[in-house]
PDB file of N, CA, C and O in Angstrom:
ATOM      1  N   MET A 968     206.629 -16.692   9.562  1.00  0.00           N
ATOM      2  CA  MET A 968     206.444 -17.313   8.502  1.00  0.00           C
ATOM      3  C   MET A 968     207.046 -18.735   7.920  1.00  0.00           C
ATOM      4  O   MET A 968     208.837 -18.759   7.925  1.00  0.00           O
ATOM      5  N   GLY A 969     207.031 -19.944   7.604  1.00  0.00           N
ATOM      6  CA  GLY A 969     207.675 -20.778   7.153  1.00  0.00           C
ATOM      7  C   GLY A 969     208.369 -19.942   6.187  1.00  0.00           C
ATOM      8  O   GLY A 969     207.692 -19.330   4.728  1.00  0.00           O
ATOM      9  N   GLY A 970     209.358 -20.628   5.570  1.00  0.00           N
ATOM     10  CA  GLY A 970     210.347 -20.756   4.793  1.00  0.00           C
ATOM     11  C   GLY A 970     209.321 -20.955   2.657  1.00  0.00           C
ATOM     12  O   GLY A 970     209.070 -20.290   1.961  1.00  0.00           O
ATOM     13  N   ASN A 971     208.476 -21.768   3.290  1.00  0.00           N
ATOM     14  CA  ASN A 971     207.520 -22.713   2.015  1.00  0.00           C
ATOM     15  C   ASN A 971     206.373 -22.008   2.242  1.00  0.00           C
ATOM     16  O   ASN A 971     206.305 -21.415   0.534  1.00  0.00           O
ATOM     17  N   ASN A 972     205.962 -20.835   3.037  1.00  0.00           N
ATOM     18  CA  ASN A 972     204.985 -20.037   3.436  1.00  0.00           C
ATOM     19  C   ASN A 972     205.943 -18.777   2.792  1.00  0.00           C
ATOM     20  O   ASN A 972     205.233 -18.082   1.999  1.00  0.00           O
ATOM     21  N   PHE A 973     206.323 -17.949   2.845  1.00  0.00           N
ATOM     22  CA  PHE A 973     206.838 -17.831   2.000  1.00  0.00           C
ATOM     23  C   PHE A 973     207.490 -16.828   1.380  1.00  0.00           C
ATOM     24  O   PHE A 973     206.600 -16.951  -0.062  1.00  0.00           O
ATOM     25  N   THR A 974     208.216 -18.194   1.339  1.00  0.00           N
ATOM     26  CA  THR A 974     207.887 -18.426  -0.868  1.00  0.00           C
ATOM     27  C   THR A 974     207.013 -18.409  -2.047  1.00  0.00           C
ATOM     28  O   THR A 974     206.066 -18.253  -2.792  1.00  0.00           O
ATOM     29  N   GLN A 975     205.652 -19.394  -1.103  1.00  0.00           N
ATOM     30  CA  GLN A 975     204.555 -19.494  -2.155  1.00  0.00           C
ATOM     31  C   GLN A 975     203.724 -18.336  -1.854  1.00  0.00           C
ATOM     32  O   GLN A 975     203.423 -18.034  -3.281  1.00  0.00           O
ATOM     33  N   LEU A 976     204.450 -17.043  -0.523  1.00  0.00           N
ATOM     34  CA  LEU A 976     203.382 -15.938  -0.615  1.00  0.00           C
ATOM     35  C   LEU A 976     204.492 -14.877  -2.021  1.00  0.00           C
ATOM     36  O   LEU A 976     203.839 -13.776  -3.361  1.00  0.00           O
ATOM     37  N   LYS A 977     205.327 -15.398  -2.281  1.00  0.00           N
ATOM     38  CA  LYS A 977     206.648 -14.331  -2.927  1.00  0.00           C
ATOM     39  C   LYS A 977     206.563 -14.373  -4.715  1.00  0.00           C
ATOM     40  O   LYS A 977     206.053 -13.799  -5.437  1.00  0.00           O
ATOM     41  N   ILE A 978     205.467 -16.289  -5.020  1.00  0.00           N
ATOM     42  CA  ILE A 978     205.539 -16.515  -6.365  1.00  0.00           C
ATOM     43  C   ILE A 978     204.181 -15.190  -6.416  1.00  0.00           C
ATOM     44  O   ILE A 978     204.250 -15.292  -7.284  1.00  0.00           O
ATOM     45  N   MET A 979     203.274 -16.053  -5.582  1.00  0.00           N
ATOM     46  CA  MET A 979     201.938 -15.407  -5.996  1.00  0.00           C
ATOM     47  C   MET A 979     202.140 -13.528  -6.386  1.00  0.00           C
ATOM     48  O   MET A 979     201.465 -12.986  -6.750  1.00  0.00           O
ATOM     49  N   GLU A 980     202.700 -13.256  -5.632  1.00  0.00           N
ATOM     50  CA  GLU A 980     203.618 -11.631  -5.802  1.00  0.00           C
ATOM     51  C   GLU A 980     203.627 -11.269  -6.971  1.00  0.00           C
ATOM     52  O   GLU A 980     203.616 -10.071  -7.419  1.00  0.00           O
ATOM     53  N   ASN A 981     204.202 -12.404  -7.330  1.00  0.00           N
ATOM     54  CA  ASN A 981     205.011 -12.161  -8.247  1.00  0.00           C
ATOM     55  C   ASN A 981     204.195 -12.038 -10.026  1.00  0.00           C
ATOM     56  O   ASN A 981     203.702 -11.609 -10.689  1.00  0.00           O
ATOM     57  N   ILE A 982     203.159 -12.716  -9.721  1.00  0.00           N
ATOM     58  CA  ILE A 982     202.180 -13.247 -10.498  1.00  0.00           C
ATOM     59  C   ILE A 982     201.156 -12.594 -10.292  1.00  0.00           C
ATOM     60  O   ILE A 982     200.903 -11.855 -11.597  1.00  0.00           O
ATOM     61  N   ALA A 983     201.173 -12.064  -9.655  1.00  0.00           N
ATOM     62  CA  ALA A 983     199.883 -11.132  -8.962  1.00  0.00           C
ATOM     63  C   ALA A 983     200.743  -9.122 -10.266  1.00  0.00           C
ATOM     64  O   ALA A 983     199.875  -8.629 -10.914  1.00  0.00           O
ATOM     65  N   ASN A 984     201.490  -9.154  -9.801  1.00  0.00           N
ATOM     66  CA  ASN A 984     202.543  -7.937 -10.295  1.00  0.00           C
ATOM     67  C   ASN A 984     202.699  -7.545 -11.656  1.00  0.00           C
ATOM     68  O   ASN A 984     202.875  -7.281 -12.424  1.00  0.00           O
ATOM     69  N   GLN A 985     203.419  -9.307 -12.556  1.00  0.00           N
ATOM     70  CA  GLN A 985     203.054  -8.778 -13.762  1.00  0.00           C
ATOM     71  C   GLN A 985     202.136  -9.454 -15.010  1.00  0.00           C
ATOM     72  O   GLN A 985     202.079 -10.286 -15.872  1.00  0.00           O
ATOM     73  N   ASN A 986     201.252 -10.075 -13.819  1.00  0.00           N
ATOM     74  CA  ASN A 986     199.381 -10.434 -14.245  1.00  0.00           C
ATOM     75  C   ASN A 986     199.887 -11.644 -15.339  1.00  0.00           C
ATOM     76  O   ASN A 986     199.459 -11.682 -16.094  1.00  0.00           O
ATOM     77  N   VAL A 987     200.165 -12.344 -14.490  1.00  0.00           N
ATOM     78  CA  VAL A 987     200.372 -13.989 -15.304  1.00  0.00           C
ATOM     79  C   VAL A 987     198.646 -13.956 -15.362  1.00  0.00           C
ATOM     80  O   VAL A 987     197.684 -14.317 -14.033  1.00  0.00           O
ATOM     81  N   ARG A 988     198.755 -14.160 -16.462  1.00  0.00           N
ATOM     82  CA  ARG A 988     196.900 -15.533 -16.058  1.00  0.00           C
ATOM     83  C   ARG A 988     197.755 -16.869 -15.726  1.00  0.00           C
ATOM     84  O   ARG A 988     197.868 -17.859 -16.737  1.00  0.00           O
ATOM     85  N   ILE A 989     196.670 -17.171 -15.584  1.00  0.00           N
ATOM     86  CA  ILE A 989     196.706 -19.006 -14.653  1.00  0.00           C
ATOM     87  C   ILE A 989     195.164 -19.474 -15.316  1.00  0.00           C
ATOM     88  O   ILE A 989     195.813 -20.468 -15.837  1.00  0.00           O
ATOM     89  N   MET A 990     194.709 -18.712 -15.446  1.00  0.00           N
ATOM     90  CA  MET A 990     193.036 -19.607 -15.634  1.00  0.00           C
ATOM     91  C   MET A 990     193.460 -19.101 -17.604  1.00  0.00           C
ATOM     92  O   MET A 990     193.647 -17.650 -17.692  1.00  0.00           O
ATOM     93  N   PRO A 991     192.991 -19.934 -18.940  1.00  0.00           N
ATOM     94  CA  PRO A 991     192.719 -19.587 -19.368  1.00  0.00           C
ATOM     95  C   PRO A 991     191.668 -19.152 -20.050  1.00  0.00           C
ATOM     96  O   PRO A 991     191.278 -18.821 -19.382  1.00  0.00           O
ATOM     97  N   GLU A 992     191.017 -18.129 -20.413  1.00  0.00           N
ATOM     98  CA  GLU A 992     190.208 -17.757 -21.389  1.00  0.00           C
ATOM     99  C   GLU A 992     189.284 -18.287 -21.657  1.00  0.00           C
ATOM    100  O   GLU A 992     188.496 -18.493 -21.642  1.00  0.00           O
ATOM    101  N   VAL A 993     189.539 -19.420 -22.627  1.00  0.00           N
ATOM    102  CA  VAL A 993     188.354 -20.222 -22.820  1.00  0.00           C
ATOM    103  C   VAL A 993     189.053 -21.021 -23.081  1.00  0.00           C
ATOM    104  O   VAL A 993     189.860 -21.887 -22.427  1.00  0.00           O
ATOM    105  N   LEU A 994     188.444 -22.279 -22.368  1.00  0.00           N
ATOM    106  CA  LEU A 994     188.071 -22.796 -22.163  1.00  0.00           C
ATOM    107  C   LEU A 994     188.180 -23.961 -23.335  1.00  0.00           C
ATOM    108  O   LEU A 994     186.606 -24.255 -23.509  1.00  0.00           O
ATOM    109  N   ILE A 995     188.432 -25.388 -23.687  1.00  0.00           N
ATOM    110  CA  ILE A 995     187.788 -26.164 -24.503  1.00  0.00           C
ATOM    111  C   ILE A 995     187.601 -27.222 -23.947  1.00  0.00           C
ATOM    112  O   ILE A 995     188.125 -27.950 -22.476  1.00  0.00           O
ATOM    113  N   GLY A 996     186.186 -27.549 -24.371  1.00  0.00           N
ATOM    114  CA  GLY A 996     185.685 -29.365 -23.188  1.00  0.00           C
ATOM    115  C   GLY A 996     184.684 -29.695 -24.367  1.00  0.00           C
ATOM    116  O   GLY A 996     184.639 -29.328 -25.452  1.00  0.00           O
ATOM    117  N   GLY A 997     185.507 -31.001 -24.304  1.00  0.00           N
ATOM    118  CA  GLY A 997     184.174 -31.695 -24.924  1.00  0.00           C
ATOM    119  C   GLY A 997     182.525 -31.956 -25.131  1.00  0.00           C
ATOM    120  O   GLY A 997     182.505 -32.749 -26.054  1.00  0.00           O
ATOM    121  N   ASN A 998     182.389 -32.015 -23.854  1.00  0.00           N
ATOM    122  CA  ASN A 998     180.822 -32.487 -23.248  1.00  0.00           C
ATOM    123  C   ASN A 998     180.786 -33.279 -24.423  1.00  0.00           C
ATOM    124  O   ASN A 998     180.129 -33.943 -24.397  1.00  0.00           O
ATOM    125  N   GLY A 999     180.861 -35.067 -24.208  1.00  0.00           N
ATOM    126  CA  GLY A 999     180.899 -35.619 -24.459  1.00  0.00           C
ATOM    127  C   GLY A 999     181.464 -36.629 -26.005  1.00  0.00           C
ATOM    128  O   GLY A 999     181.347 -38.122 -25.963  1.00  0.00           O
ATOM    129  N   ASP A1000     181.285 -35.106 -26.702  1.00  0.00           N
ATOM    130  CA  ASP A1000     181.560 -34.997 -27.863  1.00  0.00           C
ATOM    131  C   ASP A1000     183.075 -34.628 -27.898  1.00  0.00           C
ATOM    132  O   ASP A1000     182.577 -33.159 -28.535  1.00  0.00           O
ATOM    133  N   ALA A1001     183.502 -35.377 -28.750  1.00  0.00           N
ATOM    134  CA  ALA A1001     185.308 -34.846 -28.458  1.00  0.00           C
ATOM    135  C   ALA A1001     185.007 -34.503 -30.185  1.00  0.00           C
ATOM    136  O   ALA A1001     186.756 -33.430 -30.088  1.00  0.00           O
ATOM    137  N   ALA A1002     184.496 -34.475 -31.876  1.00  0.00           N
ATOM    138  CA  ALA A1002     184.640 -33.934 -32.259  1.00  0.00           C
ATOM    139  C   ALA A1002     184.380 -32.304 -32.467  1.00  0.00           C
ATOM    140  O   ALA A1002     185.054 -31.492 -33.372  1.00  0.00           O
ATOM    141  N   ASN A1003     183.684 -31.793 -31.524  1.00  0.00           N
ATOM    142  CA  ASN A1003     182.237 -30.115 -31.136  1.00  0.00           C
ATOM    143  C   ASN A1003     183.425 -29.816 -30.367  1.00  0.00           C
ATOM    144  O   ASN A1003     183.747 -28.742 -29.685  1.00  0.00           O
ATOM    145  N   GLY A1004     184.522 -29.957 -29.788  1.00  0.00           N
ATOM    146  CA  GLY A1004     185.768 -29.370 -28.642  1.00  0.00           C
ATOM    147  C   GLY A1004     186.477 -28.875 -28.975  1.00  0.00           C
ATOM    148  O   GLY A1004     187.149 -27.502 -28.872  1.00  0.00           O
ATOM    149  N   GLY A1005     186.982 -29.024 -29.744  1.00  0.00           N
ATOM    150  CA  GLY A1005     188.108 -27.886 -30.685  1.00  0.00           C
ATOM    151  C   GLY A1005     187.092 -27.179 -31.369  1.00  0.00           C
ATOM    152  O   GLY A1005     187.458 -25.557 -31.964  1.00  0.00           O
ATOM    153  N   ILE A1006     185.926 -26.677 -31.830  1.00  0.00           N
ATOM    154  CA  ILE A1006     185.705 -26.400 -32.861  1.00  0.00           C
ATOM    155  C   ILE A1006     184.918 -25.536 -32.098  1.00  0.00           C
ATOM    156  O   ILE A1006     185.349 -24.281 -31.864  1.00  0.00           O
ATOM    157  N   SER A1007     184.605 -25.760 -31.332  1.00  0.00           N
ATOM    158  CA  SER A1007     183.476 -24.811 -29.999  1.00  0.00           C
ATOM    159  C   SER A1007     185.049 -23.881 -29.844  1.00  0.00           C
ATOM    160  O   SER A1007     184.364 -23.007 -29.077  1.00  0.00           O
ATOM    161  N   GLY A1008     185.829 -24.571 -29.427  1.00  0.00           N
ATOM    162  CA  GLY A1008     187.086 -24.228 -28.131  1.00  0.00           C
ATOM    163  C   GLY A1008     187.263 -22.316 -29.943  1.00  0.00           C
ATOM    164  O   GLY A1008     187.752 -21.979 -29.007  1.00  0.00           O
ATOM    165  N   LEU A1009     188.056 -23.386 -31.343  1.00  0.00           N
ATOM    166  CA  LEU A1009     187.966 -21.898 -32.165  1.00  0.00           C
ATOM    167  C   LEU A1009     186.854 -21.355 -32.301  1.00  0.00           C
ATOM    168  O   LEU A1009     187.271 -19.687 -32.423  1.00  0.00           O
ATOM    169  N   LEU A1010     185.615 -21.386 -31.754  1.00  0.00           N
ATOM    170  CA  LEU A1010     184.478 -20.517 -31.746  1.00  0.00           C
ATOM    171  C   LEU A1010     184.520 -19.758 -30.691  1.00  0.00           C
ATOM    172  O   LEU A1010     184.993 -18.155 -30.603  1.00  0.00           O
ATOM    173  N   GLY A1011     185.018 -19.628 -29.742  1.00  0.00           N
ATOM    174  CA  GLY A1011     184.655 -18.849 -28.784  1.00  0.00           C
ATOM    175  C   GLY A1011     186.489 -18.300 -29.081  1.00  0.00           C
ATOM    176  O   GLY A1011     186.117 -17.263 -28.343  1.00  0.00           O
ATOM    177  N   LEU A1012     187.854 -18.005 -29.797  1.00  0.00           N
ATOM    178  CA  LEU A1012     188.698 -17.863 -29.502  1.00  0.00           C
ATOM    179  C   LEU A1012     187.917 -16.535 -30.300  1.00  0.00           C
ATOM    180  O   LEU A1012     188.376 -15.614 -30.043  1.00  0.00           O
ATOM    181  N   GLN A1013     187.117 -16.719 -31.316  1.00  0.00           N
ATOM    182  CA  GLN A1013     186.771 -15.728 -32.178  1.00  0.00           C
ATOM    183  C   GLN A1013     186.025 -14.323 -31.940  1.00  0.00           C
ATOM    184  O   GLN A1013     186.178 -13.777 -32.632  1.00  0.00           O
ATOM    185  N   LEU A1014     185.247 -15.147 -31.251  1.00  0.00           N
ATOM    186  CA  LEU A1014     184.235 -14.295 -30.463  1.00  0.00           C
ATOM    187  C   LEU A1014     184.736 -13.619 -29.422  1.00  0.00           C
ATOM    188  O   LEU A1014     184.562 -12.450 -29.758  1.00  0.00           O
ATOM    189  N   LEU A1015     185.910 -14.092 -28.836  1.00  0.00           N
ATOM    190  CA  LEU A1015     186.956 -13.066 -27.528  1.00  0.00           C
ATOM    191  C   LEU A1015     188.317 -11.995 -28.601  1.00  0.00           C
ATOM    192  O   LEU A1015     187.467 -11.263 -27.979  1.00  0.00           O
ATOM    193  N   GLU A1016     187.800 -11.681 -29.484  1.00  0.00           N
ATOM    194  CA  GLU A1016     188.592 -11.780 -30.734  1.00  0.00           C
ATOM    195  C   GLU A1016     187.607 -10.754 -30.910  1.00  0.00           C
ATOM    196  O   GLU A1016     188.034  -8.631 -30.977  1.00  0.00           O
ATOM    197  N   GLN A1017     187.077 -10.649 -31.283  1.00  0.00           N
ATOM    198  CA  GLN A1017     186.054  -9.448 -31.662  1.00  0.00           C
ATOM    199  C   GLN A1017     184.819  -8.825 -30.722  1.00  0.00           C
ATOM    200  O   GLN A1017     185.161  -7.833 -30.814  1.00  0.00           O
ATOM    201  N   VAL A1018     184.923  -9.576 -29.733  1.00  0.00           N
ATOM    202  CA  VAL A1018     184.422  -8.472 -28.742  1.00  0.00           C
ATOM    203  C   VAL A1018     186.171  -7.794 -27.618  1.00  0.00           C
ATOM    204  O   VAL A1018     185.708  -6.254 -28.526  1.00  0.00           O
ATOM    205  N   GLN A1019     186.364  -8.379 -27.951  1.00  0.00           N
ATOM    206  CA  GLN A1019     187.952  -7.189 -27.455  1.00  0.00           C
ATOM    207  C   GLN A1019     188.794  -6.021 -29.311  1.00  0.00           C
ATOM    208  O   GLN A1019     188.598  -4.841 -28.132  1.00  0.00           O
ATOM    209  N   LYS A1020     188.025  -6.087 -30.136  1.00  0.00           N
ATOM    210  CA  LYS A1020     188.264  -5.559 -31.497  1.00  0.00           C
ATOM    211  C   LYS A1020     187.581  -4.806 -31.224  1.00  0.00           C
ATOM    212  O   LYS A1020     187.437  -3.157 -31.072  1.00  0.00           O
ATOM    213  N   LYS A1021     185.758  -4.811 -30.805  1.00  0.00           N
ATOM    214  CA  LYS A1021     184.979  -3.993 -30.575  1.00  0.00           C
ATOM    215  C   LYS A1021     185.277  -3.037 -29.178  1.00  0.00           C
ATOM    216  O   LYS A1021     184.293  -1.219 -29.567  1.00  0.00           O
ATOM    217  N   ASN A1022     185.129  -3.491 -27.749  1.00  0.00           N
ATOM    218  CA  ASN A1022     186.102  -3.115 -26.882  1.00  0.00           C
ATOM    219  C   ASN A1022     187.087  -1.394 -27.168  1.00  0.00           C
ATOM    220  O   ASN A1022     187.277  -1.405 -27.261  1.00  0.00           O
ATOM    221  N   VAL A1023     187.986  -2.106 -28.597  1.00  0.00           N
ATOM    222  CA  VAL A1023     188.776  -0.930 -28.388  1.00  0.00           C
ATOM    223  C   VAL A1023     188.482  -0.065 -29.080  1.00  0.00           C
ATOM    224  O   VAL A1023     188.477   0.954 -29.081  1.00  0.00           O
ATOM    225  N   GLU A1024     187.628  -0.679 -30.180  1.00  0.00           N
ATOM    226  CA  GLU A1024     186.856   0.562 -31.010  1.00  0.00           C
ATOM    227  C   GLU A1024     185.904   1.722 -30.025  1.00  0.00           C
ATOM    228  O   GLU A1024     186.142   3.309 -30.995  1.00  0.00           O
ATOM    229  N   THR A1025     185.456   0.651 -29.482  1.00  0.00           N
ATOM    230  CA  THR A1025     184.504   2.178 -28.437  1.00  0.00           C
ATOM    231  C   THR A1025     184.673   2.331 -27.461  1.00  0.00           C
ATOM    232  O   THR A1025     184.479   4.246 -27.940  1.00  0.00           O
ATOM    233  N   VAL A1026     186.449   2.411 -26.379  1.00  0.00           N
ATOM    234  CA  VAL A1026     187.308   3.521 -26.575  1.00  0.00           C
ATOM    235  C   VAL A1026     187.711   4.753 -27.165  1.00  0.00           C
ATOM    236  O   VAL A1026     187.789   4.878 -27.098  1.00  0.00           O
ATOM    237  N   SER A1027     187.990   4.507 -28.289  1.00  0.00           N
ATOM    238  CA  SER A1027     188.610   4.682 -29.710  1.00  0.00           C
ATOM    239  C   SER A1027     187.561   5.827 -30.042  1.00  0.00           C
ATOM    240  O   SER A1027     187.776   6.870 -29.583  1.00  0.00           O
ATOM    241  N   ILE A1028     186.149   5.810 -30.426  1.00  0.00           N
ATOM    242  CA  ILE A1028     185.248   6.891 -30.376  1.00  0.00           C
ATOM    243  C   ILE A1028     184.943   8.199 -29.223  1.00  0.00           C
ATOM    244  O   ILE A1028     185.104   8.918 -29.562  1.00  0.00           O
ATOM    245  N   ILE A1029     185.601   7.210 -28.156  1.00  0.00           N
ATOM    246  CA  ILE A1029     185.153   8.104 -26.764  1.00  0.00           C
ATOM    247  C   ILE A1029     185.721   8.439 -26.868  1.00  0.00           C
ATOM    248  O   ILE A1029     185.776   9.822 -26.325  1.00  0.00           O
ATOM    249  N   ASP A1030     187.576   8.610 -26.833  1.00  0.00           N
ATOM    250  CA  ASP A1030     188.003   9.314 -27.079  1.00  0.00           C
ATOM    251  C   ASP A1030     188.219  10.428 -27.893  1.00  0.00           C
ATOM    252  O   ASP A1030     188.327  11.427 -27.000  1.00  0.00           O
ATOM    253  N   GLU A1031     187.661  10.136 -28.646  1.00  0.00           N
ATOM    254  CA  GLU A1031     188.023  11.234 -30.283  1.00  0.00           C
ATOM    255  C   GLU A1031     186.646  12.060 -28.944  1.00  0.00           C
ATOM    256  O   GLU A1031     187.107  13.600 -29.940  1.00  0.00           O
ATOM    257  N   LYS A1032     185.787  11.176 -28.881  1.00  0.00           N
ATOM    258  CA  LYS A1032     184.661  12.279 -28.845  1.00  0.00           C
ATOM    259  C   LYS A1032     184.822  13.436 -27.554  1.00  0.00           C
ATOM    260  O   LYS A1032     184.873  14.818 -27.466  1.00  0.00           O
ATOM    261  N   THR A1033     185.726  13.278 -26.978  1.00  0.00           N
ATOM    262  CA  THR A1033     186.317  13.560 -25.222  1.00  0.00           C
ATOM    263  C   THR A1033     187.277  15.118 -25.699  1.00  0.00           C
ATOM    264  O   THR A1033     187.702  15.908 -25.588  1.00  0.00           O
ATOM    265  N   ASP A1034     187.927  14.591 -26.917  1.00  0.00           N
ATOM    266  CA  ASP A1034     189.490  15.586 -27.570  1.00  0.00           C
ATOM    267  C   ASP A1034     188.601  16.216 -28.367  1.00  0.00           C
ATOM    268  O   ASP A1034     188.954  17.286 -28.043  1.00  0.00           O
ATOM    269  N   ASN A1035     187.724  16.380 -28.916  1.00  0.00           N
ATOM    270  CA  ASN A1035     186.508  17.219 -29.744  1.00  0.00           C
ATOM    271  C   ASN A1035     186.253  18.384 -28.549  1.00  0.00           C
ATOM    272  O   ASN A1035     185.994  19.266 -29.058  1.00  0.00           O
ATOM    273  N   ASN A1036     185.909  17.952 -27.406  1.00  0.00           N
ATOM    274  CA  ASN A1036     184.753  18.032 -26.490  1.00  0.00           C
ATOM    275  C   ASN A1036     185.979  19.754 -25.839  1.00  0.00           C
ATOM    276  O   ASN A1036     184.924  19.600 -25.486  1.00  0.00           O
ATOM    277  N   LEU A1037     187.450  18.912 -25.880  1.00  0.00           N
ATOM    278  CA  LEU A1037     188.128  20.198 -24.807  1.00  0.00           C
ATOM    279  C   LEU A1037     188.196  21.978 -25.429  1.00  0.00           C
ATOM    280  O   LEU A1037     188.327  22.411 -26.534  1.00  0.00           O
TER     281      LEU A1037
END
């Protein structure tokens, strides 16, 4: 394995080990209408936050039920 390939391998290992995000969770695109690109992105971020919050609430309810059954 050459030095350049080894370096690329080590960089990718570090990215994987540290959970570095390479791709954004929300991609803002204009779809030909520049005025709505930013608004769509903000709405996408808001929706993502709501879904994540709901997931956390669901997990905590499941944990409470599990703890009460023990």
